Coordinates of C-alpha atoms in Angstrom, one line a residue:
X1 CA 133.4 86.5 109.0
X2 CA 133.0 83.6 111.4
X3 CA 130.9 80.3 110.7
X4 CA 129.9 78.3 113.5
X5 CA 127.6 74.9 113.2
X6 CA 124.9 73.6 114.8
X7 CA 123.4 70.1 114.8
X8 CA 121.5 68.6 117.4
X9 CA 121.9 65.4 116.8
X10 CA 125.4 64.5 116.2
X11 CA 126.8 67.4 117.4
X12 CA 128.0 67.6 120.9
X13 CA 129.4 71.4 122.9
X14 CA 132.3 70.1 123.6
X15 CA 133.3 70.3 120.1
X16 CA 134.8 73.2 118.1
X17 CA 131.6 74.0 116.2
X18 CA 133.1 73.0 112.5
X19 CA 131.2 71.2 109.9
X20 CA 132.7 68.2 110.9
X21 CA 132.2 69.1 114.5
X22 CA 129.5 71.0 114.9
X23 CA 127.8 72.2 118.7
X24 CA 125.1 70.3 119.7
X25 CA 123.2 73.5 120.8
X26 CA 122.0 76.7 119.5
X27 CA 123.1 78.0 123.3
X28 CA 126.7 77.7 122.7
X29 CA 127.0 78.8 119.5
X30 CA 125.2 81.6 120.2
X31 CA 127.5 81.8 123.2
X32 CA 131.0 81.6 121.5
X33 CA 128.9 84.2 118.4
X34 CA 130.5 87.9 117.9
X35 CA 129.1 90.2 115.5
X36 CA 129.8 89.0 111.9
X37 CA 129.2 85.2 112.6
X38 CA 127.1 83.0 110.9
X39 CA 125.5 80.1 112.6
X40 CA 124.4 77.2 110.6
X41 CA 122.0 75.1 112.1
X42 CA 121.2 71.4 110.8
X43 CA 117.7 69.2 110.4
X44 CA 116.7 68.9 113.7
X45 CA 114.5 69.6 116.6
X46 CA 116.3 72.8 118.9
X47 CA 114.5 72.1 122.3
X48 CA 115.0 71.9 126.3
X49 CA 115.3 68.1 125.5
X50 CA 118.4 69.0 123.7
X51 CA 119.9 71.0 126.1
X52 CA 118.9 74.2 125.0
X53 CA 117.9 77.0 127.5
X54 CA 115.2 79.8 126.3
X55 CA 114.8 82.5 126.0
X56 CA 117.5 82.3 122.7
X57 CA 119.1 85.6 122.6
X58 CA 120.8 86.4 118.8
X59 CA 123.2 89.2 119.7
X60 CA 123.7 91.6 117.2
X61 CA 125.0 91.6 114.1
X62 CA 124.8 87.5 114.2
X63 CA 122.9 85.5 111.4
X64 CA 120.8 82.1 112.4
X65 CA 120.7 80.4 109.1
X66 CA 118.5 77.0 108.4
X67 CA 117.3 76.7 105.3
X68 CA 115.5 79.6 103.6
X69 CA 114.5 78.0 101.0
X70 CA 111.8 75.7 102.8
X71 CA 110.7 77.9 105.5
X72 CA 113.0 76.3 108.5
X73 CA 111.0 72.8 107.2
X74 CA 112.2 70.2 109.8
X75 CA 114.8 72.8 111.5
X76 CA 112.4 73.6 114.4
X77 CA 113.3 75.6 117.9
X78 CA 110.7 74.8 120.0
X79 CA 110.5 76.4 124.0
X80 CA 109.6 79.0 126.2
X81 CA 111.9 80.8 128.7
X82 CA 111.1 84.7 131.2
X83 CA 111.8 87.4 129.8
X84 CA 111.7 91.3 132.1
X85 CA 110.5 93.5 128.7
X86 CA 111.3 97.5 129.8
X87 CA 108.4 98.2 127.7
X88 CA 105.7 95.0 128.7
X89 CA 106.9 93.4 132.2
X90 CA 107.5 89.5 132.4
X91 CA 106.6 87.4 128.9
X92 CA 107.6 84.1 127.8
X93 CA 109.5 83.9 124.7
X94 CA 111.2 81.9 122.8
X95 CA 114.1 84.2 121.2
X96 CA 115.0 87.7 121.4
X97 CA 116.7 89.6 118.3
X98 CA 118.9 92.7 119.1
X99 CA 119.4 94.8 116.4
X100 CA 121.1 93.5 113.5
X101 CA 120.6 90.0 113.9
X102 CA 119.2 87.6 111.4
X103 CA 117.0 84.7 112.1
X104 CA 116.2 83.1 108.7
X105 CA 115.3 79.5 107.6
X106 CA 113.8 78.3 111.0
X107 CA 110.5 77.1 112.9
X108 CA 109.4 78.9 116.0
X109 CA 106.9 77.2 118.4
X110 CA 106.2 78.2 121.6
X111 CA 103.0 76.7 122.9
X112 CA 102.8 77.7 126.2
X113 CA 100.4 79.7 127.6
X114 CA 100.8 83.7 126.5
X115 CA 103.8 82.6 124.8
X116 CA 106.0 84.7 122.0
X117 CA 107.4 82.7 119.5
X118 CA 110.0 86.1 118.7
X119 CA 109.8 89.2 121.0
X120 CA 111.5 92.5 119.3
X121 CA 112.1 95.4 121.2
X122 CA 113.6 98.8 120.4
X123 CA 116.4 96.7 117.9
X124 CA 116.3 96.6 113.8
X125 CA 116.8 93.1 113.3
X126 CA 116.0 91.1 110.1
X127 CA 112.8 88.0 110.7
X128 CA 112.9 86.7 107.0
X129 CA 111.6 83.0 105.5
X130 CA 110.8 80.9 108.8
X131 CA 107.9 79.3 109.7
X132 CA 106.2 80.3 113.1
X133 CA 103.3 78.6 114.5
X134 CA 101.2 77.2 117.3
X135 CA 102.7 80.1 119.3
X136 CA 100.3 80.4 122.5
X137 CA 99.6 83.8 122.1
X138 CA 101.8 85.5 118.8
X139 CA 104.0 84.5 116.6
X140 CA 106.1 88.0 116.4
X141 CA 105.9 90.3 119.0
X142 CA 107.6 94.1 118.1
X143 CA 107.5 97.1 120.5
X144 CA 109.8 100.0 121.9
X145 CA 111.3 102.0 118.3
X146 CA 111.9 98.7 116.9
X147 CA 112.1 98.9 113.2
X148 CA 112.7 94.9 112.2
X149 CA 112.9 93.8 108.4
X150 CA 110.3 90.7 108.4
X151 CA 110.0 89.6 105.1
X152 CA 108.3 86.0 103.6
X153 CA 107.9 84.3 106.5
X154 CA 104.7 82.0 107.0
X155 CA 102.5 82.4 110.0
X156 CA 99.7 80.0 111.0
X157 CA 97.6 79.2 114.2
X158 CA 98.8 81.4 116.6
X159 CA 96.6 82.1 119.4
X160 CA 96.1 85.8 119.3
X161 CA 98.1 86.6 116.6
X162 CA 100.2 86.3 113.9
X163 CA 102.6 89.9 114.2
X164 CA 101.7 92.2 117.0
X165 CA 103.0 95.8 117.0
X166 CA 102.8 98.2 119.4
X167 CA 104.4 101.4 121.0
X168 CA 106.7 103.2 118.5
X169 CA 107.4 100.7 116.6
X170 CA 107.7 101.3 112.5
X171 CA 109.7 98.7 110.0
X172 CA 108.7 96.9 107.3
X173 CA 106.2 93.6 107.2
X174 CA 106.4 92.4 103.6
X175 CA 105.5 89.6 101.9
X176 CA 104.2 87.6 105.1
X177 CA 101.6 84.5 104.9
X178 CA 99.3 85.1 108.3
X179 CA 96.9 82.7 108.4
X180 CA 94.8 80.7 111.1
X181 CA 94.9 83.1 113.7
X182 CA 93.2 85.8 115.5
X183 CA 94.4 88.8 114.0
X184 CA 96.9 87.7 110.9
X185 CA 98.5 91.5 111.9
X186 CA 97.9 93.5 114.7
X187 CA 98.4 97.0 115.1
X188 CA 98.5 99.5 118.5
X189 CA 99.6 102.8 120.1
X190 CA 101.5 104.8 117.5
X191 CA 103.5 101.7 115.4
X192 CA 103.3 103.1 112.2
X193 CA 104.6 100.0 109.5
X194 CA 104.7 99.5 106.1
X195 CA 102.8 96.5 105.0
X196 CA 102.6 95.3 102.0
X197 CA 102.6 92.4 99.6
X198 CA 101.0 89.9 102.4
X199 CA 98.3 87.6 102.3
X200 CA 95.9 87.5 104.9
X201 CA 93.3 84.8 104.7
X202 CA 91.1 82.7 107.3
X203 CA 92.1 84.3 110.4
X204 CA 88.9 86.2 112.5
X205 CA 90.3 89.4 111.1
X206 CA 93.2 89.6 108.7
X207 CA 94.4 93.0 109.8
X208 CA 93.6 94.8 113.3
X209 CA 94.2 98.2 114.3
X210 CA 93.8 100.0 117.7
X211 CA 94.5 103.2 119.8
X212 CA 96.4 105.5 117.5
X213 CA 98.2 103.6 114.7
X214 CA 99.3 104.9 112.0
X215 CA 100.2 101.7 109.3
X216 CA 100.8 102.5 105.6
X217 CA 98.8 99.3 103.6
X218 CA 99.8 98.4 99.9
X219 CA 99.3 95.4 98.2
X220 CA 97.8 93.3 100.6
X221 CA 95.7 90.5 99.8
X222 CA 93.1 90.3 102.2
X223 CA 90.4 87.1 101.8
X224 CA 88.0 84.5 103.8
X225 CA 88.5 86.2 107.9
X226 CA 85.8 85.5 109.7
X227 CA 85.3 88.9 111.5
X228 CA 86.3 91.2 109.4
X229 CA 89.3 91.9 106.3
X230 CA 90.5 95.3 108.5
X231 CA 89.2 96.4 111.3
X232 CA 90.1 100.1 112.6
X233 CA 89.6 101.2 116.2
X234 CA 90.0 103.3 118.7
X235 CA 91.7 107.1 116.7
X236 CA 93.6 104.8 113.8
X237 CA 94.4 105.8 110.7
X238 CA 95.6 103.6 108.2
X239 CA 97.2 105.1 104.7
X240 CA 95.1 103.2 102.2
X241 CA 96.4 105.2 99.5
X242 CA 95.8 108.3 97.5
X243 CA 95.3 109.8 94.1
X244 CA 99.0 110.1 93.0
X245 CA 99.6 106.4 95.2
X246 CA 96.9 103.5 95.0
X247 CA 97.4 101.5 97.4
X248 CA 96.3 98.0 95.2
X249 CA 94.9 96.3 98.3
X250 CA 92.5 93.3 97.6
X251 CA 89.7 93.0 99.9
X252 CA 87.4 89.6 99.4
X253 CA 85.0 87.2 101.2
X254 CA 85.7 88.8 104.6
X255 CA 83.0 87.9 107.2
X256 CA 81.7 91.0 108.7
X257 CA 83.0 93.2 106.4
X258 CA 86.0 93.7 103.7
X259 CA 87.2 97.4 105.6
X260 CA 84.9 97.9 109.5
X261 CA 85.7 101.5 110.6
X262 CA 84.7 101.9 114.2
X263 CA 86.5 105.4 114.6
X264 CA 84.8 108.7 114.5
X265 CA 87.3 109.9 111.2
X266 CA 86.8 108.6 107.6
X267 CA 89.4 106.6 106.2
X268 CA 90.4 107.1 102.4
X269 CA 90.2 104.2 100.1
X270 CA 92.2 104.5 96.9
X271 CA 92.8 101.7 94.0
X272 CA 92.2 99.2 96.5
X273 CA 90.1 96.1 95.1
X274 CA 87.3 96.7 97.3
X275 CA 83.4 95.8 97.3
X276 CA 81.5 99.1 98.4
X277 CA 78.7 96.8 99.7
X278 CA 81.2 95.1 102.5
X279 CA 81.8 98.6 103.9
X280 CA 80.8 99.5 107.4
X281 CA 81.6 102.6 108.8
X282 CA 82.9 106.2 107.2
X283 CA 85.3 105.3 104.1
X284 CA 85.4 107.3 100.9
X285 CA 86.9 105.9 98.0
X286 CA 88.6 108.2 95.7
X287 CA 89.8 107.1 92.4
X288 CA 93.5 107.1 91.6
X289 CA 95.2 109.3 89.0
X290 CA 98.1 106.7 87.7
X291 CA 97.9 103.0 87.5
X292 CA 97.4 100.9 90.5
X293 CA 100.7 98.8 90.7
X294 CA 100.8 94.9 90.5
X295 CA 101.2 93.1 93.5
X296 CA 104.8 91.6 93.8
X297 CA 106.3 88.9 91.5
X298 CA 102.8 87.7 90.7
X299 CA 102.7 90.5 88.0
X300 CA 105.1 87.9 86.2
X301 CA 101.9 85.9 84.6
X302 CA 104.4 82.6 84.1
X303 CA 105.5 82.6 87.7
X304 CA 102.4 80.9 89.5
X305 CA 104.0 78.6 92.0
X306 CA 107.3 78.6 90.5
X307 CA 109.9 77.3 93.0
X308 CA 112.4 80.5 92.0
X309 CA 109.3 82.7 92.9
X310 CA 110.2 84.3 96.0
X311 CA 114.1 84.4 95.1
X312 CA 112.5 86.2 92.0
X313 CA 110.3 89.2 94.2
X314 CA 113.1 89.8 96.2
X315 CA 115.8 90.8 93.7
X316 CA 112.2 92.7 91.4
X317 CA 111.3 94.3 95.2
X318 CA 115.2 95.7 94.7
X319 CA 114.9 96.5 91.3
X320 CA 117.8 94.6 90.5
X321 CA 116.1 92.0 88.0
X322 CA 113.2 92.7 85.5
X323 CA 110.2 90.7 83.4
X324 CA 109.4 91.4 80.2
X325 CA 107.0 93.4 77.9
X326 CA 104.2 90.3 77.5
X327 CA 104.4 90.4 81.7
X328 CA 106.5 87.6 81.6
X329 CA 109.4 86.8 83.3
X330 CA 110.9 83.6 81.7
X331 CA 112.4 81.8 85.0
X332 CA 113.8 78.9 82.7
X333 CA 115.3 80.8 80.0
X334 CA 118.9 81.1 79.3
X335 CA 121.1 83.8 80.4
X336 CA 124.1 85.3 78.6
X337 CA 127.4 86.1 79.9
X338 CA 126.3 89.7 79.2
X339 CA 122.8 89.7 80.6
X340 CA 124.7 88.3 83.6
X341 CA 127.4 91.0 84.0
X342 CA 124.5 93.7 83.6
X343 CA 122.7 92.0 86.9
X344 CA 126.2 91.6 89.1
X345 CA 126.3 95.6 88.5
X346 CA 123.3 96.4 89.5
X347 CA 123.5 94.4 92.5
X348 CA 127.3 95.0 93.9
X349 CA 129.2 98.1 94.3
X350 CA 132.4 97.1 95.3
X351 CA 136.1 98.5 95.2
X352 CA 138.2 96.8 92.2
X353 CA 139.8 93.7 93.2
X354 CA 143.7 93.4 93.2
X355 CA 144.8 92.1 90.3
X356 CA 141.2 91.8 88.4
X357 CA 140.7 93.0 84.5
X358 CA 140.5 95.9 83.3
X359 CA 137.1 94.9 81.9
X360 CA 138.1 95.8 77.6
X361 CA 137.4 92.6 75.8
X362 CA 138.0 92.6 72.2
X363 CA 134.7 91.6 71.0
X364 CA 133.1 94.2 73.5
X365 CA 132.8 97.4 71.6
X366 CA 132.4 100.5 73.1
X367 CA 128.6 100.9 71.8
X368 CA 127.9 97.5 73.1
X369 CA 124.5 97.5 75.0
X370 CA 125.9 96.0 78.3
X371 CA 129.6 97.1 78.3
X372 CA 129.4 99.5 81.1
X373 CA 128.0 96.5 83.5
X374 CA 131.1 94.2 81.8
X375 CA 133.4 96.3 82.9
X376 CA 132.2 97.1 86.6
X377 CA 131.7 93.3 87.0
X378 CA 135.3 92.7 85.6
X379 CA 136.8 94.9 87.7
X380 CA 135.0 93.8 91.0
X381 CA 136.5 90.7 90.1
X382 CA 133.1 88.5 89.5
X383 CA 134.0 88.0 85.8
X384 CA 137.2 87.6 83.5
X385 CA 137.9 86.7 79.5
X386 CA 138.8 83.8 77.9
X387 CA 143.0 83.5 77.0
X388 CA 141.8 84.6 73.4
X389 CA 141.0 88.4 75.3
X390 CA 137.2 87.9 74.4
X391 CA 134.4 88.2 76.5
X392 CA 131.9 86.1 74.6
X393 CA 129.1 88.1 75.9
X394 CA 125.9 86.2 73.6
X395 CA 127.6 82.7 75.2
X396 CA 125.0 81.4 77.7
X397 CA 126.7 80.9 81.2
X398 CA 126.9 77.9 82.7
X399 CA 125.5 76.5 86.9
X400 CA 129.4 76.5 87.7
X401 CA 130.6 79.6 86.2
X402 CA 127.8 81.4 87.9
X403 CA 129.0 80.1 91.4
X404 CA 132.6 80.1 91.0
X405 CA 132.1 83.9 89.9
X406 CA 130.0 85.1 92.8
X407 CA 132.5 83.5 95.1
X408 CA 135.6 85.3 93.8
X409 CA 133.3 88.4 93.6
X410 CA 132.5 88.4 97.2
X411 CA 136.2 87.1 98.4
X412 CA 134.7 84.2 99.2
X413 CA 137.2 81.6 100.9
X414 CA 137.3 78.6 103.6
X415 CA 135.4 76.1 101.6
X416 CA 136.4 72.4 102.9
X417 CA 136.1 70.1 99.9
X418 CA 135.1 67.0 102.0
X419 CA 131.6 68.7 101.8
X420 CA 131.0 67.8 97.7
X421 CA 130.4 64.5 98.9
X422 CA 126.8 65.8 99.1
X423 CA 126.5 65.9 95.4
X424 CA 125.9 62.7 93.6
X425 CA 127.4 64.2 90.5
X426 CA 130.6 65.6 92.0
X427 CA 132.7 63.8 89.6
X428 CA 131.2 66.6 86.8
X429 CA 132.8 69.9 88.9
X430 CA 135.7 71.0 87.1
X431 CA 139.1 70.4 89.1
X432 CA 139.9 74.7 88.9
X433 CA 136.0 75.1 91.0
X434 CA 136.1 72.4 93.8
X435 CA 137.4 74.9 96.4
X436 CA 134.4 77.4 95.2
X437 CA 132.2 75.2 94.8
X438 CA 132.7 74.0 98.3
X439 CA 133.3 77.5 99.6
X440 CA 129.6 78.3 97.5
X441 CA 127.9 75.0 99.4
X442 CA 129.1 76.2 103.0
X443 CA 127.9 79.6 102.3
X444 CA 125.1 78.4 101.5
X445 CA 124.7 79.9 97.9
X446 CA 123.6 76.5 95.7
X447 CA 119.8 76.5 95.3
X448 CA 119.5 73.0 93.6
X449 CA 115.8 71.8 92.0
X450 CA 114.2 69.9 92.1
X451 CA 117.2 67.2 93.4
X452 CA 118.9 68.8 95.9
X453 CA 121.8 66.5 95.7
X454 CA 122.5 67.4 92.1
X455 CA 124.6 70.3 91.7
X456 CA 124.0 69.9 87.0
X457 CA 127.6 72.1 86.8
X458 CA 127.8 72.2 83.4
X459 CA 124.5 72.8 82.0
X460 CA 123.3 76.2 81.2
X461 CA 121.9 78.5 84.0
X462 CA 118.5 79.8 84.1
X463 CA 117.2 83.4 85.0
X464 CA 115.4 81.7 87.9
X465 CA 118.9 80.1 88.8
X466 CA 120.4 83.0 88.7
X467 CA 117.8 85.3 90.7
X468 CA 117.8 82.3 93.2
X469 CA 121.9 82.4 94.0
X470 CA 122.3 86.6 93.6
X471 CA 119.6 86.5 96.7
X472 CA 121.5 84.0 98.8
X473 CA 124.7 86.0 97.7
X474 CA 123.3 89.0 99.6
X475 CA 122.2 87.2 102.2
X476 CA 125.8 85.8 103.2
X477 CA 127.3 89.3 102.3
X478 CA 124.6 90.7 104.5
X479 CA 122.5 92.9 102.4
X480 CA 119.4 90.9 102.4

């Protein structure tokens, strides 16, 4: 895998695009990119001012990486360039994703008039935590057979809309924030999407659909639009559930009304949270036969606006991580060595490492709860004993066993020390971790909070922790 780096300030494209010297433009890196590179891109604004030149193409299989973890926060790609679309004519846009690419941890703004902030077309790329506004007409325009991934990203105050989707066009849409808009999601021809786990709130309708659109709706919270929560046109039909699977929409304080049906078919409503009062048009609601299912992480009741939260849904959206029986989930509890091992299992399935354990510990009996998930993590290579031949699987694990482990795991290497700088207690990392800690920090695997310049390596690890750097581990291994 190749790393590139970006930074628009210091950097300059006559330089070899290395942390030290990074390219000054998105444009070159981009240019010199093949399919497995990551390009990182620095705190700065990505514009024509700094010599970039739109539309931005990411080719495929090539990852655009700011900073996930604030929504692309002061990393900001701001233009507007033609684009020939098979499918729509000449737009202005300001990037184009071919299938595979990532674009995470950015802002897109492109304010000119009819302007895309991110045009998809016929190509499965992955959209996923940026923060795309003030767009002239959407923020994320999909068409052909695309079927892009776009996951937690926040949208607000684009023109017409926040996602449009039209032609063929299926995917997923999860976990968006559209807000401030015309339509937070539109929907036309025969796109057929999942959406689910978005909020949708103060836009003139949250979600819009037209011609003959086919979207499957779950667990959408739908609130405060001015025109109208969804709003179905033209021959539509939107899968809002049935007896054996509620959808678990929430419908509330939507202008005109909650659900509008302005088609000649009835739409069926099931376990969505829905006033019968704000219905216009032919809807029948039909009660459901097994439980309506929570919406997301917020069925953890201690979660609120926990800043693990959305580390936390992705890995419970995978199944990988679970709450507990009083519909907690506990982000600042300890984690034991064993608990770990049972979560690296679940996650990774890779061939045994060269030269890794065999995954018997002494004080691992064979009727122990989690040795199974010991010994696939051993093997793998993410965990090893102590010289004593115990696991020690009650011990809690420490921050810097946790990272050193996920980089050995993965095969992680490359890391250039002179980065630890960063941390203002770098004197605490053990002298056996610098090169994974380093390796960890270019990757971009450390979550630190609420100091980002604190790495805390010896203090105990906390689920939330944990759930935060297993999600950035599959997004530099590419499965997220």
């Amino acid at each position: 895998m190749t790393t590139l780096y970006v930074n628009p300030v210091t950097g300059k494209d006559t330089n070899a695009g290395s942390v030290k010297t990074p390219y000054q433009t998105l444009t070159k890196a981009i240019a010199q990119a093949t399919s497995g590179t990551t390009i990182y891109l620095a705190t700065g604004t990505y514009n024509a001012a700094s010599k970039e030149r739109f539309p931005l193409v990411i080719p495929s299989g090539v990852i655009v990486l700011g900073n996930e973890s604030t929504k692309g926060k002061d990393i900001v790609i701001v233009g507007s360039g033609e684009y020939n679309s098979s499918t729509f004519g000449n737009q202005f846009i300001a990037l184009l994703l071919e299938s595979g690419a990532q674009l995470r941890g950015v802002t897109v703004t492109n304010s000119v008039e009819r302007g895309t902030g991110i045009w998809i077309e016929s190509a499965a790329p992955v959209v996923a935590n940026n923060t795309i506004t003030r767009c002239g007409r959407e923020g994320i325009f999909v068409t052909g057979t695309a079927k892009p991934l776009i996951w937690d990203n926040q949208l607000s105050e684009n023109a017409a809309s926040g996602i449009f989707m039209v032609r063929n066009a299926k995917g997923e849409i999860l976990r968006n924030i559209c807000q401030k808009t015309g339509y937070g999601i539109a929907i036309s021809d025969s796109a057929a999407p999942l959406i689910t786990d978005n909020k949708l709130v103060t836009n003139k309708a949250g979600i819009f659909l037209s011609r003959t659109a086919k979207p499957v709706l779950r667990r959408n919270w739908i609130e405060n639009n001015t025109n109208g929560g969804l709003v179905v046109t033209g021959s539509s039909q939107p899968d809002l559930g049935s007896t054996q699977d509620p959808a678990g929409n929430i419908f509330q304080n939507n202008g005109q009304a909650d659900v509008q049906n302005n088609t000649s078919l009835t739409l069926v409503s099931v376990g969505n949270q829905l006033n019968p009062a704000k219905v216009s048009g032919s809807v029948k609601l039909d009660s459901a036969q097994v439980p309506t299912p929570a919406r997301g992480a917020t069925q953890f009741s201690d979660l609120g606006n926990h800043w693990g939260a959305k580390f936390i849904q992705e890995l419970v959206t995978r199944n990988l991580i679970s709450g507990f029986p009083d519909n907690t989930f506990q982000p600042e509890a300890n984690i034991t060595r064993a608990q770990y091992a049972a979560i690296i299992a679940k996650t990774f399935d890779l061939p045994r490492q060269v030269g890794a354990s065999s995954g018997s510990f002494r004080d691992v009996p064979s009727d122990f709860w989690a040795v199974d998930a010991i010994r696939k993590a051993a093997t793998m290579g993410f965990i090893s004993g102590f010289p004593d031949g115990t696991f020690r699987p009650q011990q809690n694990l420490t921050r810097i066993q946790a990272l050193v482990s996920v980089v050995n795991g993965l095969g992680l290497k490359g890391g250039n020390p002179n980065i630890l700088v960063f941390y203002s207690d770098r004197a605490q990392i053990p002298s056996y971790a610098t090169d994974a800690v380093a390796t960890a920090t270019q990757r971009r695997l450390v979550v630190n909070y609420p100091q980002t310049n604190q790495l805390q390596p010896m203090r105990t690890i906390t689920r939330a922790e944990v759930a935060a750097l297993i999600y950035q581990a599959l997004v530099s291994s590419g499965q997220a």
